[in-house]
Amino acid sequence: MKPIDEQARAEEFDAIVVGGGPAGATASAAVALRGHRVLLLEQQAFPRYQIGESLLPSTVHGVCRILGVEDEVARAGFKVKRGGTFRWGRNRDPWQFSFALSPRLADPTSFAYQVERSRFDAILLDNARRVGVDVRERCRVSDVLADGERVRGVCWTGPDGAVREARARYVVDASGNGSRIHRHVGGQRTYSDFFRNIAVFGYFAGGKRLPAPNDGNIFCAAFDEGWLWYIPLRDDLTSVGAVVSRENAAEIQRDPVTAWRRLVDSCGEVRDLLSGVEQATVAPYDRVRARRDWSYWRTRLWRPGMVLAGDAACFVDPVLSSGVHLATYGALLAARSVNSALAAGGPAGAPDEGRLFGEFEARYRHEYGLFYEFLVSFYDMHQDERSYFWKARKVTRVHATELEAFVELVGGLASGDASLADPGARLTTASAELGSAVGRLPDSDGLRNPLFESATVRQVFQEGAVLQERGVFGGPLEEERPVRPGGLVASDDGLTWVDPGR
């Protein structure tokens, strides 16, 4: 942390956003839409490659519509995704997860997209420019400027190699899991033992598709060593990845291509979909990549003058395609707090600042906690007593220290403020309920989805549905209530906080 040099010349802004991915582009645009001066510093030049191609409807019809970019995303021609198809759980036959059968996702908005992140992220960043954000690429932020009271800016290096300073009332760190500055909010990054996996992934030049209208679905298939994703990006491009135990790391690091091919061939359904299809040969899809797929969260998400969003704040296992949702949702929450604090006009550090950013942190932890809880239950639902991977991912194997950290993480907010006195028992109950709902799918009438009769599923999609309602209708269809006593709710446009008691 660099102390402020009062003699140094620095540009002045209302807010500085570090990182131009979905979180950074969302936060910067949402603050600029309220007329504030925003600087965004991005280390790379766009478009750039990024893993993570499967969206949820709340990002498309909620966040993108609030930011004014939904029509442009629609014109991009991305593959329409109407839900997910899984071969997972006691039933060995694949089953469908349809957004259209959710009671809160109306048919016109009950879809998302499979996106090439290089194109999708560029659309969001260009939109930030369009609404007034000063976007500067190939600029690396190395440190924050701070005094004893708060963070007041950043130190950054431009393409010419010159070191510069910029100051602002607020800094939003949205620079990803490799952030150089996230530690300056204080606290620590807590890693999940349950979700310490390895992902190895690549691309094929085509592949078979599921029957219409589910031909754009993500297909996730559990097998002995873990699970595979199969994402149809275009007719001639399919993303295929394996999520396996960290004990596979040595094999993957030694020869990622051979390991990837072996894992794909280990799952009959995915192997059949790729029969006769060659690996992609056009950059950047010609490489097989591996990454540490470890879930984590920070014990603090803000301090006076600085807030975290996206992977700088938290990351959770990708099986439910929640990555971009959590990133953009957290960024929108941060932007609401920044906008409200700037609009208040009081001095930095005024009493309302704690309430505004406390709302951001409580809601962000709540949403992350719901996805974390759902995913533990989802893993536990799969029955495979032969496999080390699946034995190690039963609720009974969740370490007591991780459950304690989870209780601290969500602060009693997860699962509708239910008691967290025995989180292990609640996770086991949620897993059984989820498994029962999947078991009823073959007997459903096609007009309803038994999955949404599961409290776990309803809760994990509830906030996303509210985002969609806000984007489509200009506000939630039901009166929004605070998530905690004395809490705040969003304004109609979704860009600030409102005190419901006033």
Short mmCIF file of C-alpha atoms in Angstrom, two decimals:
data_model
loop_
_atom_site.label_atom_id
_atom_site.label_comp_id
_atom_site.label_asym_id
_atom_site.label_seq_id
_atom_site.Cartn_x
_atom_site.Cartn_y
_atom_site.Cartn_z
CA MET A 1 0.00 0.00 0.00
CA LYS A 2 1.52 3.25 -1.15
CA PRO A 3 1.08 6.37 0.98
CA ILE A 4 -0.29 9.40 -0.80
CA ASP A 5 2.27 11.85 -2.12
CA GLU A 6 0.47 15.17 -1.73
CA GLN A 7 2.90 16.81 -4.18
CA ALA A 8 2.38 14.25 -6.95
CA ARG A 9 0.10 15.20 -9.82
CA ALA A 10 -2.80 12.78 -10.16
CA GLU A 11 -5.98 12.72 -12.19
CA GLU A 12 -9.20 13.00 -10.18
CA PHE A 13 -12.32 10.85 -10.63
CA ASP A 14 -15.41 9.93 -8.65
CA ALA A 15 -14.64 6.23 -8.99
CA ILE A 16 -11.82 4.08 -10.34
CA VAL A 17 -12.56 0.52 -11.50
CA VAL A 18 -9.70 -1.95 -11.85
CA GLY A 19 -10.42 -4.65 -14.45
CA GLY A 20 -12.50 -4.63 -17.62
CA GLY A 21 -14.19 -8.05 -17.44
CA PRO A 22 -17.93 -8.48 -16.76
CA ALA A 23 -17.64 -7.25 -13.16
CA GLY A 24 -15.56 -4.19 -14.03
CA ALA A 25 -17.60 -3.27 -17.09
CA THR A 26 -20.83 -3.61 -15.09
CA ALA A 27 -19.65 -1.58 -12.09
CA SER A 28 -18.16 1.21 -14.20
CA ALA A 29 -21.17 1.55 -16.52
CA ALA A 30 -23.63 1.50 -13.62
CA VAL A 31 -21.77 4.34 -11.89
CA ALA A 32 -21.33 6.35 -15.11
CA LEU A 33 -25.06 6.04 -15.85
CA ARG A 34 -25.65 8.19 -12.75
CA GLY A 35 -23.43 10.93 -14.21
CA HIS A 36 -20.26 10.23 -12.23
CA ARG A 37 -16.72 10.42 -13.59
CA VAL A 38 -15.31 6.91 -13.86
CA LEU A 39 -11.87 5.64 -14.88
CA LEU A 40 -11.50 1.96 -15.82
CA LEU A 41 -7.99 0.47 -15.99
CA GLU A 42 -7.62 -2.89 -17.76
CA GLN A 43 -4.32 -4.76 -17.98
CA GLN A 44 -4.98 -6.48 -21.32
CA ALA A 45 -6.09 -5.30 -24.76
CA PHE A 46 -9.60 -6.36 -25.76
CA PRO A 47 -10.83 -8.63 -27.24
CA ARG A 48 -8.97 -11.23 -25.19
CA TYR A 49 -9.56 -14.91 -24.45
CA GLN A 50 -11.34 -15.89 -21.23
CA ILE A 51 -12.85 -19.15 -20.02
CA GLY A 52 -16.47 -19.20 -18.94
CA GLU A 53 -19.06 -19.32 -21.68
CA SER A 54 -22.43 -20.26 -20.16
CA LEU A 55 -24.73 -17.49 -18.84
CA LEU A 56 -27.86 -17.42 -16.67
CA PRO A 57 -31.01 -15.43 -17.62
CA SER A 58 -30.46 -12.89 -14.82
CA THR A 59 -27.33 -11.58 -16.54
CA VAL A 60 -28.96 -11.29 -19.96
CA HIS A 61 -32.39 -9.92 -19.04
CA GLY A 62 -31.50 -8.31 -15.71
CA VAL A 63 -28.00 -6.80 -15.62
CA CYS A 64 -27.62 -6.28 -19.39
CA ARG A 65 -31.01 -4.58 -19.65
CA ILE A 66 -30.30 -2.33 -16.67
CA LEU A 67 -27.03 -1.31 -18.36
CA GLY A 68 -28.76 -0.74 -21.72
CA VAL A 69 -26.81 -3.39 -23.62
CA GLU A 70 -29.31 -6.26 -23.91
CA ASP A 71 -30.24 -5.55 -27.54
CA GLU A 72 -26.62 -5.53 -28.62
CA VAL A 73 -26.01 -8.85 -26.89
CA ALA A 74 -29.07 -10.25 -28.67
CA ARG A 75 -27.77 -9.04 -32.06
CA ALA A 76 -24.43 -10.78 -31.51
CA GLY A 77 -25.97 -14.09 -32.55
CA PHE A 78 -24.89 -16.13 -29.54
CA LYS A 79 -26.32 -19.65 -29.13
CA VAL A 80 -29.61 -19.57 -27.22
CA LYS A 81 -29.59 -21.60 -24.00
CA ARG A 82 -32.99 -22.62 -22.61
CA GLY A 83 -31.68 -24.55 -19.61
CA GLY A 84 -29.31 -27.35 -18.74
CA THR A 85 -29.17 -31.07 -19.35
CA PHE A 86 -27.57 -33.28 -16.71
CA ARG A 87 -26.58 -36.89 -16.35
CA TRP A 88 -26.18 -36.66 -12.61
CA GLY A 89 -27.68 -38.27 -9.53
CA ARG A 90 -29.28 -41.67 -8.92
CA ASN A 91 -31.07 -41.71 -12.28
CA ARG A 92 -28.55 -42.68 -14.96
CA ASP A 93 -30.69 -41.15 -17.72
CA PRO A 94 -30.15 -37.45 -18.61
CA TRP A 95 -32.67 -34.95 -17.25
CA GLN A 96 -33.54 -31.39 -18.22
CA PHE A 97 -33.42 -28.17 -16.25
CA SER A 98 -35.63 -25.69 -18.11
CA PHE A 99 -35.72 -21.97 -17.28
CA ALA A 100 -39.18 -21.75 -18.88
CA LEU A 101 -40.79 -23.86 -16.17
CA SER A 102 -39.75 -21.57 -13.35
CA PRO A 103 -42.77 -19.75 -11.89
CA ARG A 104 -40.76 -16.50 -11.80
CA LEU A 105 -39.09 -16.59 -15.22
CA ALA A 106 -41.68 -15.56 -17.80
CA ASP A 107 -41.35 -17.32 -21.17
CA PRO A 108 -40.11 -14.27 -23.12
CA THR A 109 -37.07 -14.02 -20.83
CA SER A 110 -36.62 -17.67 -19.88
CA PHE A 111 -33.39 -18.14 -21.77
CA ALA A 112 -29.75 -17.17 -21.68
CA TYR A 113 -26.84 -17.54 -24.10
CA GLN A 114 -23.73 -19.62 -24.61
CA VAL A 115 -21.15 -16.92 -25.34
CA GLU A 116 -17.60 -16.62 -26.50
CA ARG A 117 -16.29 -14.51 -23.67
CA SER A 118 -13.91 -12.56 -25.89
CA ARG A 119 -16.91 -11.17 -27.80
CA PHE A 120 -19.31 -10.88 -24.85
CA ASP A 121 -16.81 -9.10 -22.62
CA ALA A 122 -15.90 -6.68 -25.43
CA ILE A 123 -19.59 -5.80 -25.85
CA LEU A 124 -19.88 -4.95 -22.13
CA LEU A 125 -16.65 -2.92 -22.14
CA ASP A 126 -17.63 -0.99 -25.27
CA ASN A 127 -20.96 -0.22 -23.61
CA ALA A 128 -19.10 1.21 -20.62
CA ARG A 129 -17.23 3.52 -23.01
CA ARG A 130 -20.49 4.49 -24.67
CA VAL A 131 -22.08 5.62 -21.40
CA GLY A 132 -19.10 7.77 -20.49
CA VAL A 133 -16.49 5.59 -18.76
CA ASP A 134 -12.87 6.56 -19.47
CA VAL A 135 -11.59 3.09 -20.46
CA ARG A 136 -7.83 2.61 -20.71
CA GLU A 137 -6.46 -0.74 -21.81
CA ARG A 138 -2.95 -2.16 -21.32
CA CYS A 139 -2.75 -0.37 -17.97
CA ARG A 140 -1.56 -2.35 -14.95
CA VAL A 141 -2.58 -1.32 -11.44
CA SER A 142 0.13 -2.25 -8.94
CA ASP A 143 -0.92 -0.61 -5.70
CA VAL A 144 -3.50 1.52 -3.94
CA LEU A 145 -3.04 5.00 -2.55
CA ALA A 146 -4.19 5.23 1.04
CA ASP A 147 -3.80 7.12 4.27
CA GLY A 148 -4.80 6.16 7.78
CA GLU A 149 -8.51 6.65 7.05
CA ARG A 150 -9.26 5.20 3.62
CA VAL A 151 -8.15 4.18 0.14
CA ARG A 152 -8.01 7.26 -2.08
CA GLY A 153 -6.75 6.04 -5.44
CA VAL A 154 -4.41 3.73 -7.32
CA CYS A 155 -0.90 3.61 -8.71
CA TRP A 156 -0.76 2.30 -12.30
CA THR A 157 1.58 1.82 -15.24
CA GLY A 158 0.50 2.68 -18.77
CA PRO A 159 1.53 1.18 -22.12
CA ASP A 160 4.47 3.59 -22.28
CA GLY A 161 5.90 2.24 -19.02
CA ALA A 162 5.33 5.47 -17.11
CA VAL A 163 4.04 5.16 -13.54
CA ARG A 164 1.05 7.33 -12.74
CA GLU A 165 -1.45 7.98 -9.97
CA ALA A 166 -5.21 8.47 -10.09
CA ARG A 167 -7.43 9.43 -7.20
CA ALA A 168 -11.10 8.93 -6.50
CA ARG A 169 -13.63 8.70 -3.71
CA TYR A 170 -13.97 4.96 -4.42
CA VAL A 171 -11.88 2.19 -5.95
CA VAL A 172 -13.63 -0.97 -7.20
CA ASP A 173 -11.29 -3.95 -7.58
CA ALA A 174 -12.74 -6.18 -10.29
CA SER A 175 -9.40 -7.49 -11.55
CA GLY A 176 -10.06 -11.20 -11.07
CA ASN A 177 -8.62 -13.96 -8.94
CA GLY A 178 -5.09 -12.78 -9.70
CA SER A 179 -5.76 -9.31 -8.30
CA ARG A 180 -2.70 -7.50 -6.98
CA ILE A 181 -4.68 -5.24 -4.65
CA HIS A 182 -7.57 -7.28 -3.17
CA ARG A 183 -5.69 -7.80 0.11
CA HIS A 184 -5.92 -4.07 0.86
CA VAL A 185 -9.53 -4.41 2.01
CA GLY A 186 -8.23 -6.44 4.95
CA GLY A 187 -9.28 -9.88 6.10
CA GLN A 188 -8.15 -12.93 4.19
CA ARG A 189 -9.07 -15.19 1.28
CA THR A 190 -10.68 -18.39 2.59
CA TYR A 191 -10.48 -21.46 0.34
CA SER A 192 -13.07 -24.22 0.34
CA ASP A 193 -11.66 -27.70 0.99
CA PHE A 194 -14.79 -29.27 -0.49
CA PHE A 195 -14.41 -27.54 -3.88
CA ARG A 196 -10.66 -27.85 -4.47
CA ASN A 197 -10.75 -29.33 -7.96
CA ILE A 198 -8.74 -29.10 -11.17
CA ALA A 199 -10.29 -28.20 -14.53
CA VAL A 200 -8.73 -29.16 -17.87
CA PHE A 201 -10.53 -27.97 -20.99
CA GLY A 202 -10.31 -27.41 -24.71
CA TYR A 203 -12.44 -27.08 -27.84
CA PHE A 204 -13.73 -29.26 -30.65
CA ALA A 205 -14.57 -28.11 -34.19
CA GLY A 206 -18.23 -29.03 -33.88
CA GLY A 207 -20.02 -31.96 -32.26
CA LYS A 208 -23.52 -33.40 -32.05
CA ARG A 209 -26.26 -31.33 -30.43
CA LEU A 210 -29.11 -32.31 -28.14
CA PRO A 211 -32.57 -32.50 -29.73
CA ALA A 212 -34.30 -29.13 -30.30
CA PRO A 213 -35.36 -26.98 -28.55
CA ASN A 214 -32.60 -27.94 -26.10
CA ASP A 215 -29.81 -27.96 -28.69
CA GLY A 216 -28.23 -24.94 -27.00
CA ASN A 217 -28.25 -26.43 -23.50
CA ILE A 218 -25.11 -26.97 -21.54
CA PHE A 219 -24.68 -30.71 -20.92
CA CYS A 220 -23.03 -31.74 -17.65
CA ALA A 221 -22.28 -35.43 -17.13
CA ALA A 222 -20.93 -37.03 -13.96
CA PHE A 223 -18.51 -39.91 -14.38
CA ASP A 224 -16.17 -41.84 -12.08
CA GLU A 225 -13.38 -39.25 -11.92
CA GLY A 226 -15.54 -36.11 -11.70
CA TRP A 227 -17.76 -34.35 -14.22
CA LEU A 228 -17.58 -32.95 -17.74
CA TRP A 229 -19.14 -29.91 -19.35
CA TYR A 230 -20.18 -29.79 -23.00
CA ILE A 231 -21.07 -26.29 -24.24
CA PRO A 232 -22.26 -25.68 -27.83
CA LEU A 233 -20.81 -22.25 -28.63
CA ARG A 234 -21.40 -22.36 -32.39
CA ASP A 235 -22.26 -25.04 -34.91
CA ASP A 236 -18.53 -25.46 -35.49
CA LEU A 237 -17.26 -24.94 -31.93
CA THR A 238 -17.85 -26.85 -28.68
CA SER A 239 -16.22 -26.20 -25.33
CA VAL A 240 -15.47 -29.42 -23.41
CA GLY A 241 -13.91 -29.51 -19.97
CA ALA A 242 -13.35 -31.99 -17.16
CA VAL A 243 -13.50 -31.09 -13.47
CA VAL A 244 -11.58 -33.66 -11.47
CA SER A 245 -9.85 -34.11 -8.12
CA ARG A 246 -6.70 -32.15 -7.37
CA GLU A 247 -4.96 -35.53 -7.10
CA ASN A 248 -5.06 -35.52 -10.92
CA ALA A 249 -2.92 -32.38 -11.05
CA ALA A 250 0.39 -34.15 -11.75
CA GLU A 251 -1.06 -36.06 -14.75
CA ILE A 252 -2.64 -32.89 -16.16
CA GLN A 253 0.47 -30.77 -15.71
CA ARG A 254 2.68 -33.44 -17.27
CA ASP A 255 0.59 -33.74 -20.46
CA PRO A 256 -2.65 -31.74 -20.45
CA VAL A 257 -3.73 -32.79 -23.96
CA THR A 258 -3.41 -36.51 -23.27
CA ALA A 259 -5.10 -36.13 -19.86
CA TRP A 260 -7.97 -34.14 -21.39
CA ARG A 261 -8.51 -36.68 -24.16
CA ARG A 262 -8.48 -39.55 -21.69
CA LEU A 263 -11.01 -37.88 -19.41
CA VAL A 264 -13.35 -37.04 -22.31
CA ASP A 265 -13.17 -40.65 -23.51
CA SER A 266 -14.00 -41.84 -19.98
CA CYS A 267 -17.55 -40.45 -20.25
CA GLY A 268 -19.61 -42.39 -22.76
CA GLU A 269 -22.26 -39.72 -23.41
CA VAL A 270 -19.74 -36.98 -24.18
CA ARG A 271 -17.52 -39.36 -26.16
CA ASP A 272 -20.48 -40.25 -28.37
CA LEU A 273 -21.37 -36.59 -28.97
CA LEU A 274 -17.83 -36.02 -30.26
CA SER A 275 -17.52 -39.14 -32.41
CA GLY A 276 -15.55 -38.28 -35.55
CA VAL A 277 -15.05 -34.61 -34.55
CA GLU A 278 -11.56 -33.10 -34.56
CA GLN A 279 -10.06 -30.78 -31.99
CA ALA A 280 -10.33 -27.08 -32.91
CA THR A 281 -7.28 -25.69 -34.71
CA VAL A 282 -8.03 -21.95 -34.90
CA ALA A 283 -6.59 -19.71 -32.15
CA PRO A 284 -7.41 -19.10 -29.36
CA TYR A 285 -9.43 -22.33 -29.31
CA ASP A 286 -6.57 -24.57 -30.44
CA ARG A 287 -5.06 -24.96 -26.98
CA VAL A 288 -5.84 -27.27 -24.08
CA ARG A 289 -5.71 -25.34 -20.84
CA ALA A 290 -5.78 -26.23 -17.16
CA ARG A 291 -6.67 -24.14 -14.15
CA ARG A 292 -7.04 -24.56 -10.44
CA ASP A 293 -10.78 -24.70 -9.90
CA TRP A 294 -10.83 -23.78 -6.19
CA SER A 295 -13.76 -22.00 -4.62
CA TYR A 296 -12.99 -19.16 -2.20
CA TRP A 297 -14.29 -15.99 -0.62
CA ARG A 298 -12.76 -13.07 1.22
CA THR A 299 -13.64 -12.51 4.85
CA ARG A 300 -13.96 -8.78 4.09
CA LEU A 301 -15.32 -7.30 0.87
CA TRP A 302 -14.85 -3.58 1.49
CA ARG A 303 -13.11 -0.92 3.51
CA PRO A 304 -13.56 2.85 3.41
CA GLY A 305 -12.77 3.91 -0.16
CA MET A 306 -12.45 0.40 -1.67
CA VAL A 307 -14.76 -2.48 -2.61
CA LEU A 308 -14.26 -5.91 -4.24
CA ALA A 309 -16.36 -7.48 -7.01
CA GLY A 310 -16.16 -10.55 -9.24
CA ASP A 311 -13.38 -13.07 -8.79
CA ALA A 312 -11.40 -10.56 -6.73
CA ALA A 313 -14.10 -11.14 -4.09
CA CYS A 314 -15.19 -14.76 -4.50
CA PHE A 315 -15.48 -17.76 -6.81
CA VAL A 316 -17.65 -20.87 -6.60
CA ASP A 317 -17.66 -24.17 -8.50
CA PRO A 318 -18.90 -23.64 -12.10
CA VAL A 319 -21.38 -26.52 -12.55
CA LEU A 320 -24.40 -24.18 -12.33
CA SER A 321 -22.89 -21.54 -14.69
CA SER A 322 -22.93 -18.99 -11.87
CA GLY A 323 -19.60 -17.25 -12.54
CA VAL A 324 -20.72 -14.30 -14.67
CA HIS A 325 -23.95 -13.98 -12.66
CA LEU A 326 -22.11 -13.62 -9.34
CA ALA A 327 -19.55 -11.26 -10.92
CA THR A 328 -22.08 -8.90 -12.49
CA TYR A 329 -24.49 -9.12 -9.55
CA GLY A 330 -21.75 -8.25 -7.06
CA ALA A 331 -20.58 -5.40 -9.31
CA LEU A 332 -24.10 -3.99 -9.53
CA LEU A 333 -24.42 -4.12 -5.74
CA ALA A 334 -21.09 -2.29 -5.42
CA ALA A 335 -22.22 0.33 -7.95
CA ARG A 336 -25.43 0.94 -5.99
CA SER A 337 -23.39 1.68 -2.87
CA VAL A 338 -20.92 3.91 -4.74
CA ASN A 339 -23.72 5.82 -6.46
CA SER A 340 -25.64 6.29 -3.23
CA ALA A 341 -22.55 7.48 -1.35
CA LEU A 342 -21.59 9.93 -4.11
CA ALA A 343 -25.16 11.25 -4.37
CA ALA A 344 -25.33 11.85 -0.63
CA GLY A 345 -22.82 14.65 -1.09
CA GLY A 346 -21.42 14.28 2.41
CA PRO A 347 -17.74 13.88 3.25
CA ALA A 348 -16.07 10.56 2.60
CA GLY A 349 -16.47 8.40 5.65
CA ALA A 350 -19.84 9.85 6.66
CA PRO A 351 -21.98 7.51 8.82
CA ASP A 352 -24.17 6.43 5.88
CA GLU A 353 -21.16 4.94 4.11
CA GLY A 354 -21.05 2.00 6.51
CA ARG A 355 -24.74 1.31 6.01
CA LEU A 356 -24.50 1.53 2.20
CA PHE A 357 -21.52 -0.78 1.86
CA GLY A 358 -22.78 -3.03 4.64
CA GLU A 359 -25.82 -3.63 2.40
CA PHE A 360 -23.52 -4.50 -0.52
CA GLU A 361 -21.55 -6.97 1.57
CA ALA A 362 -24.57 -8.64 3.21
CA ARG A 363 -26.33 -9.21 -0.12
CA TYR A 364 -23.21 -10.39 -1.92
CA ARG A 365 -22.44 -12.90 0.85
CA HIS A 366 -26.08 -14.00 0.85
CA GLU A 367 -26.06 -14.75 -2.88
CA TYR A 368 -22.70 -16.50 -2.77
CA GLY A 369 -23.83 -18.53 0.23
CA LEU A 370 -26.97 -19.72 -1.56
CA PHE A 371 -24.97 -20.93 -4.56
CA TYR A 372 -22.35 -22.56 -2.32
CA GLU A 373 -25.03 -24.37 -0.31
CA PHE A 374 -26.88 -25.47 -3.45
CA LEU A 375 -23.69 -26.81 -5.04
CA VAL A 376 -22.65 -28.81 -1.97
CA SER A 377 -26.13 -30.38 -2.02
CA PHE A 378 -25.93 -30.93 -5.78
CA TYR A 379 -22.61 -32.78 -5.48
CA ASP A 380 -23.93 -34.83 -2.56
CA MET A 381 -26.95 -35.88 -4.63
CA HIS A 382 -24.75 -37.89 -7.03
CA GLN A 383 -24.37 -41.47 -5.90
CA ASP A 384 -21.15 -43.29 -6.84
CA GLU A 385 -19.70 -45.39 -4.07
CA ARG A 386 -16.92 -46.72 -6.35
CA SER A 387 -15.31 -43.38 -6.99
CA TYR A 388 -12.81 -41.53 -4.82
CA PHE A 389 -13.93 -38.20 -6.33
CA TRP A 390 -17.57 -38.65 -5.34
CA LYS A 391 -16.87 -40.24 -1.96
CA ALA A 392 -14.78 -37.20 -1.09
CA ARG A 393 -17.63 -34.87 -2.06
CA LYS A 394 -20.36 -36.09 0.23
CA VAL A 395 -21.82 -33.72 2.80
CA THR A 396 -20.37 -35.92 5.51
CA ARG A 397 -16.90 -35.03 4.22
CA VAL A 398 -17.36 -31.29 4.61
CA HIS A 399 -14.85 -30.34 7.28
CA ALA A 400 -16.16 -28.76 10.45
CA THR A 401 -13.84 -25.79 9.93
CA GLU A 402 -15.35 -25.18 6.49
CA LEU A 403 -18.88 -25.30 7.90
CA GLU A 404 -17.85 -22.82 10.57
CA ALA A 405 -16.36 -20.56 7.90
CA PHE A 406 -19.54 -20.89 5.87
CA VAL A 407 -21.67 -19.83 8.85
CA GLU A 408 -19.45 -16.79 9.27
CA LEU A 409 -19.58 -16.10 5.54
CA VAL A 410 -23.34 -15.88 5.23
CA GLY A 411 -24.00 -14.44 8.66
CA GLY A 412 -27.28 -16.31 9.11
CA LEU A 413 -28.72 -15.07 5.82
CA ALA A 414 -28.60 -18.23 3.71
CA SER A 415 -31.73 -20.30 3.18
CA GLY A 416 -34.12 -17.56 4.15
CA ASP A 417 -32.46 -16.78 7.48
CA ALA A 418 -32.90 -20.37 8.65
CA SER A 419 -30.87 -21.37 11.68
CA LEU A 420 -27.30 -22.27 10.89
CA ALA A 421 -26.80 -24.13 14.15
CA ASP A 422 -26.34 -27.41 12.24
CA PRO A 423 -25.38 -26.56 8.64
CA GLY A 424 -24.31 -30.15 7.91
CA ALA A 425 -27.79 -31.46 8.68
CA ARG A 426 -29.39 -28.76 6.55
CA LEU A 427 -27.11 -29.55 3.61
CA THR A 428 -28.00 -33.23 3.87
CA THR A 429 -31.72 -32.39 3.93
CA ALA A 430 -31.33 -30.08 0.91
CA SER A 431 -29.50 -32.81 -1.01
CA ALA A 432 -32.25 -35.35 -0.30
CA GLU A 433 -34.94 -32.85 -1.35
CA LEU A 434 -33.07 -32.07 -4.57
CA GLY A 435 -32.60 -35.75 -5.37
CA SER A 436 -36.30 -36.39 -4.79
CA ALA A 437 -37.24 -33.55 -7.16
CA VAL A 438 -34.97 -34.94 -9.90
CA GLY A 439 -36.55 -38.35 -9.36
CA ARG A 440 -40.02 -36.89 -10.08
CA LEU A 441 -38.98 -35.33 -13.39
CA PRO A 442 -39.94 -38.35 -15.58
CA ASP A 443 -43.51 -38.17 -14.23
CA SER A 444 -43.96 -34.40 -14.62
CA ASP A 445 -46.64 -33.15 -17.00
CA GLY A 446 -44.35 -30.83 -19.00
CA LEU A 447 -46.12 -27.77 -17.59
CA ARG A 448 -44.16 -27.59 -14.37
CA ASN A 449 -40.71 -28.50 -13.20
CA PRO A 450 -40.49 -30.45 -9.92
CA LEU A 451 -37.05 -28.90 -9.39
CA PHE A 452 -38.67 -25.56 -8.63
CA GLU A 453 -40.72 -27.23 -5.93
CA SER A 454 -37.41 -27.67 -4.10
CA ALA A 455 -36.76 -24.82 -1.67
CA THR A 456 -33.03 -25.02 -2.46
CA VAL A 457 -33.60 -24.39 -6.18
CA ARG A 458 -36.16 -21.64 -5.62
CA GLN A 459 -33.88 -19.75 -3.28
CA VAL A 460 -30.80 -19.95 -5.50
CA PHE A 461 -32.70 -18.41 -8.44
CA GLN A 462 -34.80 -15.93 -6.48
CA GLU A 463 -32.51 -12.90 -6.62
CA GLY A 464 -31.76 -13.52 -10.28
CA ALA A 465 -35.49 -13.48 -10.98
CA VAL A 466 -35.82 -10.15 -9.16
CA LEU A 467 -33.02 -8.76 -11.36
CA GLN A 468 -34.89 -9.89 -14.46
CA GLU A 469 -38.13 -8.32 -13.25
CA ARG A 470 -36.29 -5.08 -12.61
CA GLY A 471 -34.78 -5.13 -16.07
CA VAL A 472 -37.97 -6.10 -17.92
CA PHE A 473 -40.65 -4.30 -15.88
CA GLY A 474 -38.66 -1.51 -14.22
CA GLY A 475 -39.02 -3.08 -10.79
CA PRO A 476 -39.86 -6.34 -9.01
CA LEU A 477 -43.39 -7.69 -9.41
CA GLU A 478 -43.68 -8.05 -5.65
CA GLU A 479 -42.66 -5.44 -3.10
CA GLU A 480 -38.97 -5.86 -2.40
CA ARG A 481 -38.11 -6.39 1.23
CA PRO A 482 -34.74 -5.90 2.92
CA VAL A 483 -32.69 -9.08 3.38
CA ARG A 484 -31.93 -8.08 6.97
CA PRO A 485 -33.46 -5.86 9.66
CA GLY A 486 -32.86 -2.19 8.89
CA GLY A 487 -31.61 -3.04 5.41
CA LEU A 488 -32.03 -1.18 2.13
CA VAL A 489 -33.70 -2.04 -1.18
CA ALA A 490 -32.82 -1.12 -4.76
CA SER A 491 -34.20 1.89 -6.60
CA ASP A 492 -36.51 1.25 -9.54
CA ASP A 493 -33.67 1.57 -12.05
CA GLY A 494 -31.47 -0.76 -9.98
CA LEU A 495 -28.60 1.74 -9.70
CA THR A 496 -28.87 3.01 -6.09
CA TRP A 497 -30.14 2.02 -2.66
CA VAL A 498 -33.40 3.23 -1.13
CA ASP A 499 -34.40 3.24 2.52
CA PRO A 500 -37.82 1.50 2.63
CA GLY A 501 -38.52 3.15 5.98
CA ARG A 502 -38.57 6.65 4.52
#
